[in-house]
Short mmCIF file of C-alpha atoms and ligand atoms in Angstrom, two decimals:
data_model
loop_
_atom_site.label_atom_id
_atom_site.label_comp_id
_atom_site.label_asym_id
_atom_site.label_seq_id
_atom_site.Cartn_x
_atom_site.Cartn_y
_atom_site.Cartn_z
CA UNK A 469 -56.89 21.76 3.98
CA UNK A 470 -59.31 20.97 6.69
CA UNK A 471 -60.95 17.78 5.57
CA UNK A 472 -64.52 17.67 6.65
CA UNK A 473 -66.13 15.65 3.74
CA UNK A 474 -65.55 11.79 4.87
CA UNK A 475 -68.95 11.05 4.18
CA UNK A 476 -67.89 11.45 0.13
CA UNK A 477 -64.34 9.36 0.82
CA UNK A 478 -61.87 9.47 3.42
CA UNK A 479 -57.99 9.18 3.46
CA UNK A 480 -56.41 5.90 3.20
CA UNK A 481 -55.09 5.21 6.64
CA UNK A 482 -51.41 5.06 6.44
CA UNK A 483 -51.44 1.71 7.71
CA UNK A 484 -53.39 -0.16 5.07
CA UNK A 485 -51.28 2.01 2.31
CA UNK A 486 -48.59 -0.37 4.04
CA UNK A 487 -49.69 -3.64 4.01
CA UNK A 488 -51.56 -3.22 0.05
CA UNK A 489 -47.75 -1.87 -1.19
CA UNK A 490 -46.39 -5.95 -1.35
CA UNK A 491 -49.41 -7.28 -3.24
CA UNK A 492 -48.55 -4.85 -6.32
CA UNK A 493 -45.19 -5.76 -7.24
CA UNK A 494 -43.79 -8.18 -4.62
CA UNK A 495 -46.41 -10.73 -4.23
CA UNK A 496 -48.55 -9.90 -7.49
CA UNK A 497 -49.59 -13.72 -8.63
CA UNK A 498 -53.12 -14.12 -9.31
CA UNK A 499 -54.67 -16.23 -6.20
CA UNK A 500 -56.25 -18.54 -8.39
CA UNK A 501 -52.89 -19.67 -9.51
CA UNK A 502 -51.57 -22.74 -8.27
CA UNK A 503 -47.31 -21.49 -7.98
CA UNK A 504 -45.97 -20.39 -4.68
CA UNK A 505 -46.98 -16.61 -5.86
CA UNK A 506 -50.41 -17.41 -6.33
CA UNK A 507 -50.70 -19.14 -3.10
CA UNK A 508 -49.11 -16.26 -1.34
CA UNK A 509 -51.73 -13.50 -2.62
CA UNK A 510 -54.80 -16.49 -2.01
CA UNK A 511 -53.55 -16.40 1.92
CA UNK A 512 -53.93 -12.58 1.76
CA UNK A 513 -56.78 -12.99 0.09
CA UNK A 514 -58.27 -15.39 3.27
CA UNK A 515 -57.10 -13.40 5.70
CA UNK A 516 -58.63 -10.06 4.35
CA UNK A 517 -62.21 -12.35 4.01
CA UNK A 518 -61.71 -13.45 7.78
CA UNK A 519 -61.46 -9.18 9.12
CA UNK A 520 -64.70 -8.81 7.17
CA UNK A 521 -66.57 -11.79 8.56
CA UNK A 522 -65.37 -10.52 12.15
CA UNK A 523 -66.04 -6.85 11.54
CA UNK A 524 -69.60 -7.36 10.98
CA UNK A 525 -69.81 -10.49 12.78
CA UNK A 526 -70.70 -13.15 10.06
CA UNK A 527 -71.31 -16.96 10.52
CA UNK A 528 -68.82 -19.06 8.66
CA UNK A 529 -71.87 -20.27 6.20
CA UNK A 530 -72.73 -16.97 5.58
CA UNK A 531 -71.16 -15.18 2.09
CA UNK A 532 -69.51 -11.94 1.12
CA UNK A 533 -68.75 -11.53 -1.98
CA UNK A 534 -65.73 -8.79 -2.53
CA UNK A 535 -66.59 -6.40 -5.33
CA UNK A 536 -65.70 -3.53 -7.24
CA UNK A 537 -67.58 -0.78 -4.92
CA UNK A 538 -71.23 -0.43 -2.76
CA UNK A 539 -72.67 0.41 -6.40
CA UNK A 540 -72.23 -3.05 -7.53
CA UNK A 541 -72.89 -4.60 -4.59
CA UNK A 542 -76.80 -2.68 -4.69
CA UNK A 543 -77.04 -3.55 -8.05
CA UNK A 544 -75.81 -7.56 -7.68
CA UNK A 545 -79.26 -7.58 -4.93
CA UNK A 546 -81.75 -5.41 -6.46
CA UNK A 547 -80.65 -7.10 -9.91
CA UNK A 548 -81.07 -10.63 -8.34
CA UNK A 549 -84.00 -10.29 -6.49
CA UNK A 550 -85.67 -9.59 -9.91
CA UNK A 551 -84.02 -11.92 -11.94
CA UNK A 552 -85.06 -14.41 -9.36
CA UNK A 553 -88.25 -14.13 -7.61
CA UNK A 554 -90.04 -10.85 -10.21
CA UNK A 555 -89.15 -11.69 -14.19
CA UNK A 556 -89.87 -15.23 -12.27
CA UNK A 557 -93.41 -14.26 -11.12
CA UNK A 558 -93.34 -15.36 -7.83
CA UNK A 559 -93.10 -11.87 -6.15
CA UNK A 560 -93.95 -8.21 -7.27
CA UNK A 561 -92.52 -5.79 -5.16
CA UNK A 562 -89.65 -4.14 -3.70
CA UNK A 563 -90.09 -1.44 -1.22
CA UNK A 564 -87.59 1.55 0.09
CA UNK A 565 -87.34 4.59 1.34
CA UNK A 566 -86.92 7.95 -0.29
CA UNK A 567 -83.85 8.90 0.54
CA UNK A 568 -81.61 6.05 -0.78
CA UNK A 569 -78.25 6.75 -2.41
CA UNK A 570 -78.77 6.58 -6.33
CA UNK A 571 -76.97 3.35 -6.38
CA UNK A 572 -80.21 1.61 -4.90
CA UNK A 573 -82.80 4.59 -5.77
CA UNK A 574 -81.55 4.71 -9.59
CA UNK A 575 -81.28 1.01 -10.09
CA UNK A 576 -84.65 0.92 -8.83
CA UNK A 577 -86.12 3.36 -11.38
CA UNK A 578 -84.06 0.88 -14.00
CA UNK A 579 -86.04 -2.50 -12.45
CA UNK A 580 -89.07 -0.10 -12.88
CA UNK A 581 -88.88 0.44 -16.23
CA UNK A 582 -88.68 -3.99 -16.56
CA UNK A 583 -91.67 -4.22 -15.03
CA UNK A 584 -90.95 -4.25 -11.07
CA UNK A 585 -93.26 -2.98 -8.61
CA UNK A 586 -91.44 -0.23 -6.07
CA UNK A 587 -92.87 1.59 -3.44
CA UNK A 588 -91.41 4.45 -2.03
CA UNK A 589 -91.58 4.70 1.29
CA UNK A 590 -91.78 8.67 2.21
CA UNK A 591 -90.31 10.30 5.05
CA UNK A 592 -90.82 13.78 7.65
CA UNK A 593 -89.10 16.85 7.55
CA UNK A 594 -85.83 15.62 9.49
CA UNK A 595 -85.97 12.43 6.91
CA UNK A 596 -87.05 9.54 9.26
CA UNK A 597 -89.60 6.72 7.37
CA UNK A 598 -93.05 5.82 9.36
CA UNK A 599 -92.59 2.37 10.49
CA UNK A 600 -96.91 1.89 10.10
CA UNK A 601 -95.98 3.11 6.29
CA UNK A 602 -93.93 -0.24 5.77
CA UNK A 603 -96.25 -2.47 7.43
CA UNK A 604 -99.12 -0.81 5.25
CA UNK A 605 -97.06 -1.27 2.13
CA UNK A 606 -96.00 -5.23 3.26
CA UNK A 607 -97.65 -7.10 1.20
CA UNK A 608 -97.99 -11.17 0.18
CA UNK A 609 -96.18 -9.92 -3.05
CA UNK A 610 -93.22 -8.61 -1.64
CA UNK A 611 -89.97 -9.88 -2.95
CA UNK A 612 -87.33 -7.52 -0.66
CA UNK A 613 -87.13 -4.34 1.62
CA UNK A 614 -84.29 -1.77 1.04
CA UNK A 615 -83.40 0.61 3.80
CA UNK A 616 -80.52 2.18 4.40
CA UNK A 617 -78.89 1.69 7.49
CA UNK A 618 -77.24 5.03 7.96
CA UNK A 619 -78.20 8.24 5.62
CA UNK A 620 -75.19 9.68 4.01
CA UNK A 621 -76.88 13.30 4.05
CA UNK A 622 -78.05 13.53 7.59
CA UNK A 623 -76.57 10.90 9.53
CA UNK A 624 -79.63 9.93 10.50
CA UNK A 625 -79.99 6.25 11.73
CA UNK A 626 -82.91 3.78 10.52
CA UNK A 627 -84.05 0.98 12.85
CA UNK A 628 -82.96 -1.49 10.50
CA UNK A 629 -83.10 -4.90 13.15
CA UNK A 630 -86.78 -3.57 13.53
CA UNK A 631 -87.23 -2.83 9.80
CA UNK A 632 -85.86 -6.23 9.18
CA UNK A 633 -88.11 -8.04 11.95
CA UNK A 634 -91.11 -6.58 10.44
CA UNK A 635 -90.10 -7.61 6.87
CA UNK A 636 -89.30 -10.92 7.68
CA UNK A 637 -92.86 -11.27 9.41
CA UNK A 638 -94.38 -10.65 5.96
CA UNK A 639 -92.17 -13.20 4.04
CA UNK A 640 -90.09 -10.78 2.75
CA UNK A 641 -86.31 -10.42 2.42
CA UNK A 642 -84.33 -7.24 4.03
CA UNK A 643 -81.30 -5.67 2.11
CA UNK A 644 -79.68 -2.85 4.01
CA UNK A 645 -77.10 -0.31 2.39
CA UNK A 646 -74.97 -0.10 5.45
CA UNK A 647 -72.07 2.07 3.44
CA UNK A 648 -72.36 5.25 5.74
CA UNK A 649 -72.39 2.91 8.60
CA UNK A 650 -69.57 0.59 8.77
CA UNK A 651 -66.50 2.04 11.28
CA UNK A 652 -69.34 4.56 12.83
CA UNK A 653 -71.38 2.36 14.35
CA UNK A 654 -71.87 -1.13 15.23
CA UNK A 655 -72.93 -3.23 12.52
CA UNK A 656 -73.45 -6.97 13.26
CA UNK A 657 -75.67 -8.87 10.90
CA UNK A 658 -76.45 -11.34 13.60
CA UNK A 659 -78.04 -9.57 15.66
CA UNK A 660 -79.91 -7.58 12.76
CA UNK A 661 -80.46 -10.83 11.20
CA UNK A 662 -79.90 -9.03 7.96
CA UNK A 663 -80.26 -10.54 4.78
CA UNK A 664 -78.26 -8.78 2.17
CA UNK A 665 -76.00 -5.70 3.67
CA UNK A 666 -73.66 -3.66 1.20
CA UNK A 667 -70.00 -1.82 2.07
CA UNK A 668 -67.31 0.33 0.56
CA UNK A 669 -63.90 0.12 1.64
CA UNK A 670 -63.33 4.14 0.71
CA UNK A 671 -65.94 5.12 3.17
CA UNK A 672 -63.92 3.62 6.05
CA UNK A 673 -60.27 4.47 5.23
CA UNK A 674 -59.76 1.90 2.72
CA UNK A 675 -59.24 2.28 -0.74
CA UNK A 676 -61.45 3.08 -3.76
CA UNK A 677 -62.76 0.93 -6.04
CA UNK A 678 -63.44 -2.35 -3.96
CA UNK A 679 -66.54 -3.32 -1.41
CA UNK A 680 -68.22 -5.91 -0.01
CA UNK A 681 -71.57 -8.09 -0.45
CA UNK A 682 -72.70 -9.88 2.79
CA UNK A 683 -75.50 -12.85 2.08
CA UNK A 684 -77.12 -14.54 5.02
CA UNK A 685 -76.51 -18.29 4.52
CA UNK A 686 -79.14 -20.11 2.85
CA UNK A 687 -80.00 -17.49 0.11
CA UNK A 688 -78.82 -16.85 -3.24
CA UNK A 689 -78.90 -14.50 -5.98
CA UNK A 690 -78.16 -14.72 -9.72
CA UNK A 691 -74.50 -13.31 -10.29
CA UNK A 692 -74.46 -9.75 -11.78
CA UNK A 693 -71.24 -10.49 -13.79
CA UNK A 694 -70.72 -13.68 -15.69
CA UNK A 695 -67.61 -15.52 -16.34
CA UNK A 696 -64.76 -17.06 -13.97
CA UNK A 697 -65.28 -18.78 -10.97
CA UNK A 698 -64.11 -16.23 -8.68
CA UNK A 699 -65.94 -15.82 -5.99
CA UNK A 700 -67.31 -19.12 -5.86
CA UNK A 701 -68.60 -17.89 -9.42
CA UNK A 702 -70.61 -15.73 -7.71
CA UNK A 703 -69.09 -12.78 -9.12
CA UNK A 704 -66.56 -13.49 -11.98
CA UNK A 705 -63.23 -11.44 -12.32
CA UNK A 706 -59.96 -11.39 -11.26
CA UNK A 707 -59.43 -10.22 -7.61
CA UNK A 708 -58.08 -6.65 -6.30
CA UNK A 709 -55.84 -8.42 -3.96
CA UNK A 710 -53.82 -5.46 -2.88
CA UNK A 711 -57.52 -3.51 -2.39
CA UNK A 712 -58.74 -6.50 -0.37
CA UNK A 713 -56.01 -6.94 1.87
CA UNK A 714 -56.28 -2.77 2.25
CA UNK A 715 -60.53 -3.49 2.73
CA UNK A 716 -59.87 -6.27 5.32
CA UNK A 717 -57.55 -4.46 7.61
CA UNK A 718 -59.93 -1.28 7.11
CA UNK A 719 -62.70 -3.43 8.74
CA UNK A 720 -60.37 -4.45 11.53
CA UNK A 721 -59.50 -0.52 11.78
CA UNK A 722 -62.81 0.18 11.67
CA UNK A 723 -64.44 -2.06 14.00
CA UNK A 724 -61.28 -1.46 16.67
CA UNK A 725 -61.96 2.21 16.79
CA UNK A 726 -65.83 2.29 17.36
CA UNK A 727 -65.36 3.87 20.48
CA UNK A 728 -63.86 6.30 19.78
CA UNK A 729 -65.99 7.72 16.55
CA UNK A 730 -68.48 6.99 19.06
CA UNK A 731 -66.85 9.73 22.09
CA UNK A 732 -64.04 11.43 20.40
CA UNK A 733 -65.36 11.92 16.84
CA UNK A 734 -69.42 12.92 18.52
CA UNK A 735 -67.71 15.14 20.69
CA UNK A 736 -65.91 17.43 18.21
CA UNK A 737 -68.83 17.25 15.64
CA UNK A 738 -71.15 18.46 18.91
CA UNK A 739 -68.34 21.36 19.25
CA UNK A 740 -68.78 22.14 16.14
CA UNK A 741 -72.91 22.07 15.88
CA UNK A 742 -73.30 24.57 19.12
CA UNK A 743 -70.53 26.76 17.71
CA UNK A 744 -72.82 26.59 14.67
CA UNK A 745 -76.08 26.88 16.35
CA UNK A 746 -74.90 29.76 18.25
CA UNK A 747 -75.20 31.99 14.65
CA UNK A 748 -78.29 33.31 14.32
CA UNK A 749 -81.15 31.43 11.57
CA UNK A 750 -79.07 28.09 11.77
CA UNK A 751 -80.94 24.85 11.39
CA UNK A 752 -79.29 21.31 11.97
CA UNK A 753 -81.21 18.61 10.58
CA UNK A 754 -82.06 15.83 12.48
CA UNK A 755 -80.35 16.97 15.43
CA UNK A 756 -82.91 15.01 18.15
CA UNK A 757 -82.65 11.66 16.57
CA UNK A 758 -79.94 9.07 16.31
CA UNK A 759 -77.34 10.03 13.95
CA UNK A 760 -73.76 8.73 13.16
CA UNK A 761 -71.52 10.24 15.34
CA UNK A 762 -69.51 11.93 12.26
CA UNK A 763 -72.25 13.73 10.32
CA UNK A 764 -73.99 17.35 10.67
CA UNK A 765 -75.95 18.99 7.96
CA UNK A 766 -76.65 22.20 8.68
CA UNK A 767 -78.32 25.35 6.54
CA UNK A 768 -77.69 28.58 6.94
CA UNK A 769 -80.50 30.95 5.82
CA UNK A 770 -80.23 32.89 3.18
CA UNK A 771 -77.12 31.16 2.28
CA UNK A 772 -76.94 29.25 -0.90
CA UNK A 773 -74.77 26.05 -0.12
CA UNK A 774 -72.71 26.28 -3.25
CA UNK A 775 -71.35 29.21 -2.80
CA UNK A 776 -70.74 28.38 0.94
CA UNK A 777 -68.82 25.57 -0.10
CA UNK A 778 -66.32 27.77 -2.69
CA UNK A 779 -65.97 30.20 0.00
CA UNK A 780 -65.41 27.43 2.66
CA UNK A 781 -62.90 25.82 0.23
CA UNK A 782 -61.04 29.22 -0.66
CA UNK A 783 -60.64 29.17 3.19
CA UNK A 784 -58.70 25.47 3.25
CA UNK A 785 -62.38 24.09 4.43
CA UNK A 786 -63.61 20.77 2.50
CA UNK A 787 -67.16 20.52 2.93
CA UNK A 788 -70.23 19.10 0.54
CA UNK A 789 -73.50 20.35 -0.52
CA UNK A 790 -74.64 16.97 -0.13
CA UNK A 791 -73.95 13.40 -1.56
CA UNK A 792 -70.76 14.29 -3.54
CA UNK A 793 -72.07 11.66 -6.41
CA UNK A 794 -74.52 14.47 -7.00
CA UNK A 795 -73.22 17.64 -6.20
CA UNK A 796 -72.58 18.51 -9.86
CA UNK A 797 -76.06 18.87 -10.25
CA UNK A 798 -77.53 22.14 -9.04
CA UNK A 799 -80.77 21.08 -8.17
CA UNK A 800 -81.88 20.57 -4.51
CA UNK A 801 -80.99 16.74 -4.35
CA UNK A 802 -83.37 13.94 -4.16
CA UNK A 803 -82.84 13.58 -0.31
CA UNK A 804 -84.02 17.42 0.21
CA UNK A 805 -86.52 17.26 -1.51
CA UNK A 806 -87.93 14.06 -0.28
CA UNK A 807 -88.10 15.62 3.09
CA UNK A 808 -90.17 18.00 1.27
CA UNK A 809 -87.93 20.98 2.72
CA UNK A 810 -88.57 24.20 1.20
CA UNK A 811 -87.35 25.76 -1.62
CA UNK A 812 -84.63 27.83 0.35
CA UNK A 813 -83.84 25.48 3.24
CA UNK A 814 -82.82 22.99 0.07
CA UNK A 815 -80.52 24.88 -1.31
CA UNK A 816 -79.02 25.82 1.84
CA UNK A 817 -77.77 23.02 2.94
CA UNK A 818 -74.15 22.25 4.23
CA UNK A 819 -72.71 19.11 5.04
CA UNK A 820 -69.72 18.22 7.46
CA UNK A 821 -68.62 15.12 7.79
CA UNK A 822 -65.90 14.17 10.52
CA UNK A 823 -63.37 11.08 10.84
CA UNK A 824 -61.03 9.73 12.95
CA UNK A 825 -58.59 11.74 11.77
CA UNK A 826 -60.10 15.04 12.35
CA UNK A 827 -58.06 16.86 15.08
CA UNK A 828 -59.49 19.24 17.73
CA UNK A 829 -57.31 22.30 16.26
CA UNK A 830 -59.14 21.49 12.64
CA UNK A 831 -62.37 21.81 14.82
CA UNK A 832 -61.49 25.20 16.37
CA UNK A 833 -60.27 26.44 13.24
CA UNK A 834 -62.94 24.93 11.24
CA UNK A 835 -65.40 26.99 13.89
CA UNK A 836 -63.96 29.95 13.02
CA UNK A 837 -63.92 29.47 9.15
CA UNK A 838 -67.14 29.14 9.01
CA UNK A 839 -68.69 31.93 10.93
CA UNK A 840 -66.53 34.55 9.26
CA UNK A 841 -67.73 32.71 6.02
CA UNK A 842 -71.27 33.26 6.80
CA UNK A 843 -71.06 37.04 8.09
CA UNK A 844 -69.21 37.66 4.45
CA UNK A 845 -71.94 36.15 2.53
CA UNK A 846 -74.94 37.18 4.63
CA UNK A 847 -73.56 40.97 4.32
CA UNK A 848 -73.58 40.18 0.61
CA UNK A 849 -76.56 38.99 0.22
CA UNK A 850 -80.64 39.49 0.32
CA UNK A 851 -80.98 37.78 3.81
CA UNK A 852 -82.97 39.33 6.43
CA UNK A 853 -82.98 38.16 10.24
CA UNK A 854 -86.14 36.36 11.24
N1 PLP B 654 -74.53 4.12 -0.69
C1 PLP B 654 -74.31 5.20 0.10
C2 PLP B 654 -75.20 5.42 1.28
C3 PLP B 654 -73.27 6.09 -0.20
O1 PLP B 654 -73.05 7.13 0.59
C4 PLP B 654 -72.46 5.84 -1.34
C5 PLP B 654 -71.41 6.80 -1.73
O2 PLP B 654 -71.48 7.99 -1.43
C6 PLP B 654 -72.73 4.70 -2.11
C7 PLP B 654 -73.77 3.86 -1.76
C8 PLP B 654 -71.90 4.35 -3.32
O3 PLP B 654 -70.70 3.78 -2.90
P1 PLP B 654 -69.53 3.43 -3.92
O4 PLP B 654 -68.79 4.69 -4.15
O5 PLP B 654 -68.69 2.41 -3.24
O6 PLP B 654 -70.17 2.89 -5.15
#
């Protein structure tokens, strides 16, 4: 199988498969324990936290707060930020874009349905939000801004140190999703000056199940799940300690082979787009603006995606119609149809999404299985050339 779908979840790197395997049934003591096992998994535990704070570049005061997956971690800010400054009444607001993940969009809709104010921020035809739009919508009242720092349809790239500057003038608070960024681009909250930024281990060749919840020193937010003091009792449970150690030397991974996602990995996703282009009525959204090097969606007229993607996969090509959380659901996702695409250019849609284990023979093959893919379904079906 050619696996061109990293954007849903990519393969564990054999490396971190490695160094989890001891902290299942070698050194398995719960780090909270005081014995020489639970001391040995607590070390693990420090180390993994020190490859986070360097992969993004926090400051030792600063928190993250390992989790269960970027889910959580949306839902521990958007949560807190209206347990503590709306159901408070000293802010109304949150604003975002309209092409957040459902893990911030949805939970949104939830805090909506308390009593929180959202705006949506809308955006053009290749997804990009009006920067005038937020400053319009910044208000006195605003408790927090949530952009995304990297779309996980289009790749596309939001100015989020900008976004954040611009928040911060209006006495707001700036989370960023940064899930579909991490190990593509650089991410350093420092230089951002960030407030809240969310990550999944399983989007960077870590494993499933476990992510990360960065919080500028100085701020707080009410816990999302009560009970121990894990976490500094910031977020109660026992720890993953095999999945952390696995999450921490992902980040190191990651961060260590930026350049070259940003050369190798751009250059056989560009193969692949002019091989693509070069088929007659191809679109590639987004193509003229800042993308992560990784990501092309592309539709193919007359085409509809689903059945691209079963005749892709009956061809040994792993591809998505779009965010794989959704793709179960044969409506023209949220994203789509936020850029207000048409009817036929939403439904036509076909992502690839490239890591740093994609090989340049996948890429010529891949080239291949996709044009004959197209000529079989065009022949079959009502399309016309423009
Ligand atoms: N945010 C973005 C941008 C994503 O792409 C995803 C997963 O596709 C998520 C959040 C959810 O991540 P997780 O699977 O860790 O909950």
């Amino acid at each position: 199988m050619i696996y061109l779908d990293n954007n849903a979840t990519t393969k564990v790197d054999d490396r971190i498969v490695a160094a989890m395997q001891p902290y299942f049934n070698i050194h398995y003591g719960n780090p909270n324990s005081l014995h020489t096992m639970g001391q040995t998994a607590r070390k693990a535990m420090a180390t993994a936290l020190n490859q986070l704070y360097a992969g993004i570049n926090a400051r030792d005061n600063d928190d993250i707060i390992v989790n269960s997956c970027a889910t959580e971690g949306n839902n521990h800010v958007l949560m807190g930020i209206y347990y503590d400054l709306i159901r408070t009444g000293k802010k109304k607001k949150i604003i975002t874009s309209s092409v957040e993940h459902p893990a911030v969009s949805h939970t949104l809709k939830f805090l909506e349905s308390l009593g929180a104010e959202v705006s949506y921020l809308p955006v053009n035809t290749e997804g990009l939000i009006n920067i005038a739009d937020l400053q319009h919508e910044l208000t006195n009242d605003t408790a927090l801004v949530t952009i995304m720092w990297a779309n996980n349809e289009t790749g596309l790239i939001f100015p989020v140190t900008e976004l954040c500057a611009i928040t911060h003038k209006a006495g707001a608070l700036f989370h960023t999703d940064a899930v579909q960024a991490i190990g593509k681009v650089p991410v350093d909250v420092q230089a951002s000056n960030i407030d809240f930024l969310t990550f999944s281990a399983h989007k960077f060749h870590g494993p499933k199940g476990i992510g990360g919840l960065y919080i500028k020193e100085g701020l707080k937010l009410t816990p999302l799940l009560h009970g121990g003091e894990q976490m500094g009792g910031k977020r109660a449970g026992t720890i993953n300690v095999p999945y952390m150690v696995g999450m921490g030397l992902a980040m190191e991974l990651a961060v260590a082979g930026l350049t070259d996602e940003d050369s190798r990995v751009r250059s056989l996703r560009d193969q692949l787009e002019e091989a693509i282009t070069a088929i007659p009525d191809t679109i590639i959204i987004g193509k003229n603006y800042p993308r992560t090097p990784n990501t092309s969606l592309v539709s193919f007229k007359g085409i509809e995606g689903e059945a691209m993607l079963w005749d892709l996969n009956k061809n040994d090509l792993a591809a998505s119609t779009g965010s794989a959380c959704s793709s179960e659901d044969l409506q023209a996702n949220a994203t789509f149809q936020a850029m207000s695409m048409d009817t036929d250019l939403a439904h036509t849609g076909i992502r690839f999404s490239l890591s740093r284990f994609t090989t340049q023979d996948e890429i010529t093959a891949a080239i291949k299985i996709v044009k004959d893919c197209v000529q079989r379904l065009r022949a079959i079906s009502t399309y016309t050339k423009l």
